[in-house]
Every structure is written in structure tokens, then in C-alpha cells.
Amino acid sequence: PFEPIVPEEAPNIRLGFLEPIATPEAIAEATAEAIGRLVPLLEQAGVGVRRLDLLCDRVDGQVERIGIGTVRPTRTAPHLARLLCAKIEKIDPGFGIETIRLVANRVEPLAPQPIESALWGEEEATSLSTLIDRLATRLGSHRIFRMSAVESDIPERSLRRIGPLAEAVDWERWPRPVRLLSPPEPVDHVVALHPDGGPKRFTWRGRAYRVARSDGPERLYGEWWRRKNEAEAVRDYFQVEDLEGGRFWIFRKGDPAMPGTGDMSWHMHGLFG
């Protein structure tokens, strides 16, 4: 004998109307009512919403659907209503909506949270997750992120996007530009002293630059354990400052004294400040 795993039904609320509704105000009011009825179900189950969908059944049989996501589980009715109502304009009511269904398709455990500031008569601090949810609803969740460091010697591989509330890894202590170009852009007409001298003049994006001072080289080797063609690859990076005060991060592919390490081409990889 065995006990089958029966999937639990997602918390949901269904509202029917005597007369079809079609105005944004009516849809918003019905949505707020549905959320008000859903919250007690979430509290009873001890969960919070991570994905909430609103389905509107039209009189012609079509279904209009909008949904929201949250970065953390929540069951705060005003917050959920605000997020859903921001997307009501995407609903096409047609000749009217007969019923609406509110379905919490993704939930996570959410224990009661103490409000310490209220004991001292202070206002409750605005949660960062609330702001992120509102921005993600307006701009799209893929546009809200943080940057985190990745263990890699190659600068363009040392970054990755993480969630807005995820914990970022500390950056390395080596000086790096605030802006990296992806991919690095070619630099032409470079005048430099070999083998270790930094560039004295170069042309980038059709403009000529004269270097006032430079620092380097900082040598980076290819990650041979990832790609075979990087077994002998070498990059020499220089921090340079032009006569107008602009600071750039330029590298040369290869070492003149070591054939096969690169084609000796120069590239712009970042800008400081």
C-alpha cells in the first residue's frame, strides 16, 4: 500500500455578477473585493502570495488574464490590489465580464511578522520589497536586478545579474572601471612602447586621444580550464588618462615576446568615473 501525493488546490476566489461589468472602475472594485476574500484563506494556510493571477470570463466565452509577481511572499491586501489595478488597463472587457477568478498560483510559507516600531509610536518603515514589486509591475521583472561578482579572472565573466533582494558577492579589491563595455571595442592607431609600455596615443570611436599618464600592465591569462583556445591567451591591461582628464581601461591581446598569445590588437574595455 502507498499514499499518493495529491496536489493541493491553489487558493482562489470566484466572484459572479448579476450584470456584466466593463468599466475599469468596476473591475478594480471587484478585484479589491476578491483580494479581501482571498487574504483570510492565505492567513489560515499560513502562506503568502508570490504569483497572483486574475482571470476575467467575458460574456462571449473568452478569458482575459493578467498576473503579478512579488519578490517576497505577502498577503497585504492594499499592496496586492495596487499591483493588480496597475494592469487593469490591459484587460479588454468586450461586451462585459460575467465572473472574475483570483488564483494564487504560487504561494510560500509566511509566518506572522512582528512590528517593533509600532510599540514605540514610530511609523512602520516602508519595505524595500514593496517598492521593487511596484517597479517590476511597471517596468517588467527582468529590468529589476542587482550585480554580483563571479569568481573569474576575465572581467566580462566576473559579473552576473541576481535578484533585487538576493545577497551579492563582494567585489575584488583590484581597481576596476565603473562601466565595462560589452563586448570590448577595438582601438586603432595605437602608439606604444613594446613590450611593457602603455599607449601614448590611440583612436577610439573615430576620435584621437593623447595619453598624459598610464599605469600598467596588469596581466590576465585565459581560463584554459573553460576553453581550449585560451590556454596561451594573454591580456595586458593599462589604466590611461588623456590630456582632458578622461580615464580609460585599455588592453592589448598578447605579449610581443611570446608568439601565439594574441594578435597584438588593442581594445577599449571600460571607463573610470
Coordinates of C-alpha atoms in Angstrom, one line a residue:
P1 CA 0.0 0.0 0.0
F2 CA 1.1 3.6 -0.7
E3 CA -0.2 7.1 -0.1
P4 CA -0.5 9.1 -3.3
I5 CA 0.7 12.7 -3.4
V6 CA -2.4 14.7 -4.2
P7 CA -1.5 18.3 -5.4
E8 CA -3.2 20.9 -3.2
E9 CA -5.6 23.3 -4.9
A10 CA -4.3 26.8 -5.2
P11 CA -6.1 29.3 -3.0
N12 CA -8.7 31.0 -5.2
I13 CA -11.8 33.2 -5.1
R14 CA -14.6 33.4 -7.7
L15 CA -17.0 36.3 -8.0
G16 CA -20.1 36.3 -10.2
F17 CA -22.1 39.4 -11.2
L18 CA -25.8 39.8 -11.8
E19 CA -25.0 42.2 -14.7
P20 CA -21.7 42.1 -16.7
I21 CA -19.2 44.8 -15.8
A22 CA -17.0 46.6 -18.3
T23 CA -15.6 49.8 -16.8
P24 CA -12.1 49.9 -15.2
E25 CA -13.6 51.3 -12.0
A26 CA -15.9 48.3 -11.7
I27 CA -13.2 45.8 -12.4
A28 CA -10.9 47.5 -9.9
E29 CA -13.6 47.4 -7.2
A30 CA -14.3 43.7 -7.9
T31 CA -10.6 42.9 -7.8
A32 CA -10.2 44.6 -4.4
E33 CA -13.2 42.6 -3.1
A34 CA -11.8 39.4 -4.3
I35 CA -8.4 40.1 -2.7
G36 CA -10.2 40.9 0.5
R37 CA -11.8 37.5 0.5
L38 CA -8.5 35.7 -0.5
V39 CA -6.4 37.1 2.3
P40 CA -8.2 35.2 5.1
L41 CA -7.6 32.0 3.2
L42 CA -3.9 32.8 3.0
E43 CA -3.8 33.6 6.7
Q44 CA -5.5 30.4 7.6
A45 CA -3.0 28.4 5.5
G46 CA 0.0 30.4 6.8
V47 CA 1.2 31.3 3.3
G48 CA 1.9 34.4 1.3
V49 CA 1.5 35.2 -2.4
R50 CA 4.4 35.0 -4.9
R51 CA 2.3 34.8 -8.0
L52 CA -1.3 36.0 -8.3
D53 CA -3.5 35.8 -11.5
L54 CA -6.7 37.5 -12.3
L55 CA -8.9 35.8 -14.8
C56 CA -11.9 37.6 -16.3
D57 CA -14.6 35.5 -18.0
R58 CA -16.3 37.5 -20.8
V59 CA -19.9 37.0 -22.0
D60 CA -18.6 35.8 -25.3
G61 CA -16.6 33.0 -23.7
Q62 CA -13.2 34.5 -24.0
V63 CA -10.9 34.8 -20.9
E64 CA -8.8 37.9 -20.2
R65 CA -5.9 37.2 -17.9
I66 CA -3.4 39.4 -16.0
G67 CA -0.9 38.4 -13.4
I68 CA 1.6 39.9 -10.9
G69 CA 4.6 38.5 -9.1
T70 CA 6.2 39.5 -5.8
V71 CA 9.8 39.2 -4.7
R72 CA 8.8 38.0 -1.3
P73 CA 5.6 36.3 0.0
T74 CA 3.0 38.7 1.0
R75 CA -0.7 38.8 1.9
T76 CA -1.1 42.6 2.3
A77 CA -4.4 43.3 0.6
P78 CA -3.7 47.0 -0.3
H79 CA -0.4 46.1 -1.8
L80 CA -1.8 43.3 -3.9
A81 CA -4.7 45.4 -5.0
R82 CA -2.4 48.2 -6.1
L83 CA -0.2 45.8 -8.2
L84 CA -3.2 44.2 -9.9
C85 CA -5.0 47.5 -10.6
A86 CA -1.9 48.9 -12.3
K87 CA -2.5 46.3 -15.0
I88 CA -6.3 46.6 -15.4
E89 CA -5.9 48.7 -18.5
K90 CA -4.6 45.6 -20.3
I91 CA -8.0 43.9 -19.8
D92 CA -10.3 44.0 -22.8
P93 CA -13.8 43.6 -21.3
G94 CA -15.5 43.2 -24.7
F95 CA -19.3 43.2 -24.2
G96 CA -18.8 42.7 -20.5
I97 CA -17.3 40.4 -17.8
E98 CA -19.6 37.8 -16.1
T99 CA -17.2 36.4 -13.5
I100 CA -13.7 37.0 -12.2
R101 CA -11.4 34.4 -10.7
L102 CA -8.5 35.3 -8.4
V103 CA -5.9 32.4 -8.2
A104 CA -2.8 32.4 -6.1
N105 CA -0.8 30.1 -8.4
R106 CA 2.4 30.3 -6.3
V107 CA 2.5 30.7 -2.5
E108 CA 5.2 30.3 0.1
P109 CA 5.1 29.9 3.9
L110 CA 4.7 33.3 5.6
A111 CA 4.7 33.4 9.4
P112 CA 3.3 36.4 11.3
Q113 CA 5.7 39.3 11.3
P114 CA 6.1 41.5 14.5
I115 CA 6.0 45.2 14.0
E116 CA 8.6 46.5 16.5
S117 CA 8.4 50.2 15.5
A118 CA 4.7 50.4 16.3
L119 CA 5.5 49.7 20.0
W120 CA 7.4 53.0 20.2
G121 CA 4.9 55.0 18.3
E122 CA 7.0 55.2 15.2
E123 CA 5.8 54.8 11.7
E124 CA 6.5 51.4 10.1
A125 CA 9.4 51.6 7.7
T126 CA 8.5 51.1 4.1
S127 CA 9.6 47.7 2.9
L128 CA 12.0 47.6 0.0
S129 CA 10.2 44.6 -1.4
T130 CA 7.0 46.7 -1.8
L131 CA 8.9 49.2 -3.9
I132 CA 10.5 46.5 -6.0
D133 CA 7.1 44.9 -6.7
R134 CA 5.7 48.2 -7.9
L135 CA 8.7 48.9 -10.2
A136 CA 8.6 45.3 -11.6
T137 CA 4.9 45.7 -12.3
R138 CA 5.5 48.9 -14.3
L139 CA 8.8 48.1 -15.9
G140 CA 8.9 44.3 -16.0
S141 CA 10.6 41.9 -13.6
H142 CA 13.6 41.3 -15.9
R143 CA 14.6 45.0 -15.6
I144 CA 15.0 44.9 -11.8
F145 CA 18.2 43.3 -10.7
R146 CA 21.5 43.7 -8.8
M147 CA 25.0 42.9 -10.0
S148 CA 27.1 40.4 -8.2
A149 CA 30.7 39.3 -8.6
V150 CA 31.7 35.9 -10.0
E151 CA 35.0 34.2 -9.4
S152 CA 36.7 34.7 -12.8
D153 CA 39.9 36.4 -14.0
I154 CA 38.2 37.6 -17.2
P155 CA 36.4 40.9 -16.5
E156 CA 33.4 40.3 -18.7
R157 CA 32.8 37.0 -17.0
S158 CA 33.2 38.3 -13.4
L159 CA 29.7 39.8 -13.3
R160 CA 26.2 38.4 -13.2
R161 CA 22.7 39.5 -12.6
I162 CA 20.9 38.4 -9.5
G163 CA 17.5 39.1 -7.9
P164 CA 17.0 42.6 -6.4
L165 CA 16.9 41.2 -2.9
A166 CA 19.5 38.5 -3.3
E167 CA 22.8 38.7 -1.4
A168 CA 25.6 40.0 -3.7
V169 CA 29.1 38.7 -3.5
D170 CA 31.8 41.2 -2.6
W171 CA 33.9 42.7 -5.4
E172 CA 37.6 42.0 -5.7
R173 CA 40.0 44.6 -4.5
W174 CA 41.7 45.2 -7.8
P175 CA 40.8 48.6 -9.4
R176 CA 38.1 48.2 -11.9
P177 CA 36.2 50.8 -14.0
V178 CA 32.6 51.7 -13.1
R179 CA 31.5 50.9 -16.6
L180 CA 32.5 47.9 -18.7
L181 CA 31.9 47.8 -22.4
S182 CA 30.4 44.5 -23.7
P183 CA 32.0 43.5 -25.9
P184 CA 35.3 45.4 -25.8
E185 CA 35.6 47.9 -28.6
P186 CA 38.6 48.0 -31.0
V187 CA 41.1 50.8 -30.6
D188 CA 43.1 51.9 -33.7
H189 CA 46.3 53.8 -34.4
V190 CA 47.9 53.0 -31.1
V191 CA 51.4 54.3 -30.4
A192 CA 53.0 52.4 -27.6
L193 CA 56.5 51.2 -26.5
H194 CA 57.0 47.4 -26.5
P195 CA 56.9 45.2 -24.6
D196 CA 55.5 46.8 -21.4
G197 CA 54.9 50.4 -22.3
G198 CA 51.4 51.8 -22.2
P199 CA 49.7 53.6 -25.1
K200 CA 50.8 57.1 -25.8
R201 CA 48.2 57.8 -28.5
F202 CA 45.1 56.0 -29.7
T203 CA 41.9 56.4 -31.7
W204 CA 38.6 55.2 -30.3
R205 CA 35.2 55.7 -32.0
G206 CA 36.7 58.0 -34.6
R207 CA 38.3 60.3 -32.1
A208 CA 42.1 60.7 -31.4
Y209 CA 43.3 60.7 -27.8
R210 CA 46.7 61.7 -26.4
V211 CA 47.7 60.0 -23.1
A212 CA 49.0 62.1 -20.3
R213 CA 49.9 59.2 -18.0
S214 CA 49.3 55.5 -17.7
D215 CA 49.6 52.7 -15.2
G216 CA 50.3 49.0 -16.0
P217 CA 50.5 46.5 -17.3
E218 CA 48.2 44.2 -15.3
R219 CA 48.4 40.8 -17.0
L220 CA 45.4 38.5 -17.2
Y221 CA 45.6 34.9 -18.5
G222 CA 43.0 33.0 -20.3
E223 CA 40.9 30.4 -18.5
W224 CA 42.3 27.3 -20.1
W225 CA 40.0 25.0 -18.0
R226 CA 37.0 26.5 -19.6
R227 CA 38.1 26.9 -23.3
K228 CA 41.0 25.2 -25.0
N229 CA 41.7 28.2 -27.2
E230 CA 42.6 30.3 -24.1
A231 CA 45.4 28.0 -23.0
E232 CA 48.0 30.6 -24.1
A233 CA 45.9 33.7 -24.3
V234 CA 47.2 36.8 -22.6
R235 CA 45.8 40.3 -22.0
D236 CA 47.8 43.3 -20.7
Y237 CA 45.6 46.0 -19.2
F238 CA 46.5 49.6 -18.8
Q239 CA 44.8 52.4 -16.9
V240 CA 45.3 55.5 -19.0
E241 CA 44.4 59.2 -18.6
D242 CA 44.2 61.6 -21.6
L243 CA 45.0 65.3 -21.6
E244 CA 41.4 66.2 -20.9
G245 CA 41.2 64.1 -17.7
G246 CA 39.3 61.1 -19.2
R247 CA 40.4 57.8 -17.7
F248 CA 40.1 54.5 -19.7
W249 CA 40.8 50.8 -19.3
I250 CA 42.6 49.5 -22.4
F251 CA 44.2 46.1 -23.0
R252 CA 46.4 44.5 -25.6
K253 CA 45.9 41.0 -26.7
G254 CA 49.1 39.0 -26.5
D255 CA 52.7 39.5 -25.5
P256 CA 55.2 40.7 -28.2
A257 CA 57.8 38.4 -26.8
M258 CA 55.5 35.3 -26.7
P259 CA 54.2 34.3 -30.1
G260 CA 50.8 32.7 -30.1
T261 CA 49.4 34.6 -27.1
G262 CA 47.4 37.0 -29.1
D263 CA 47.2 39.1 -32.3
M264 CA 48.6 42.3 -30.6
S265 CA 45.4 44.2 -31.2
W266 CA 44.2 46.9 -28.7
H267 CA 40.7 47.2 -27.2
M268 CA 38.8 49.6 -25.0
H269 CA 37.2 47.7 -22.2
G270 CA 36.0 50.2 -19.7
L271 CA 35.8 53.8 -18.4
F272 CA 36.6 55.1 -15.0
G273 CA 34.4 57.8 -13.5

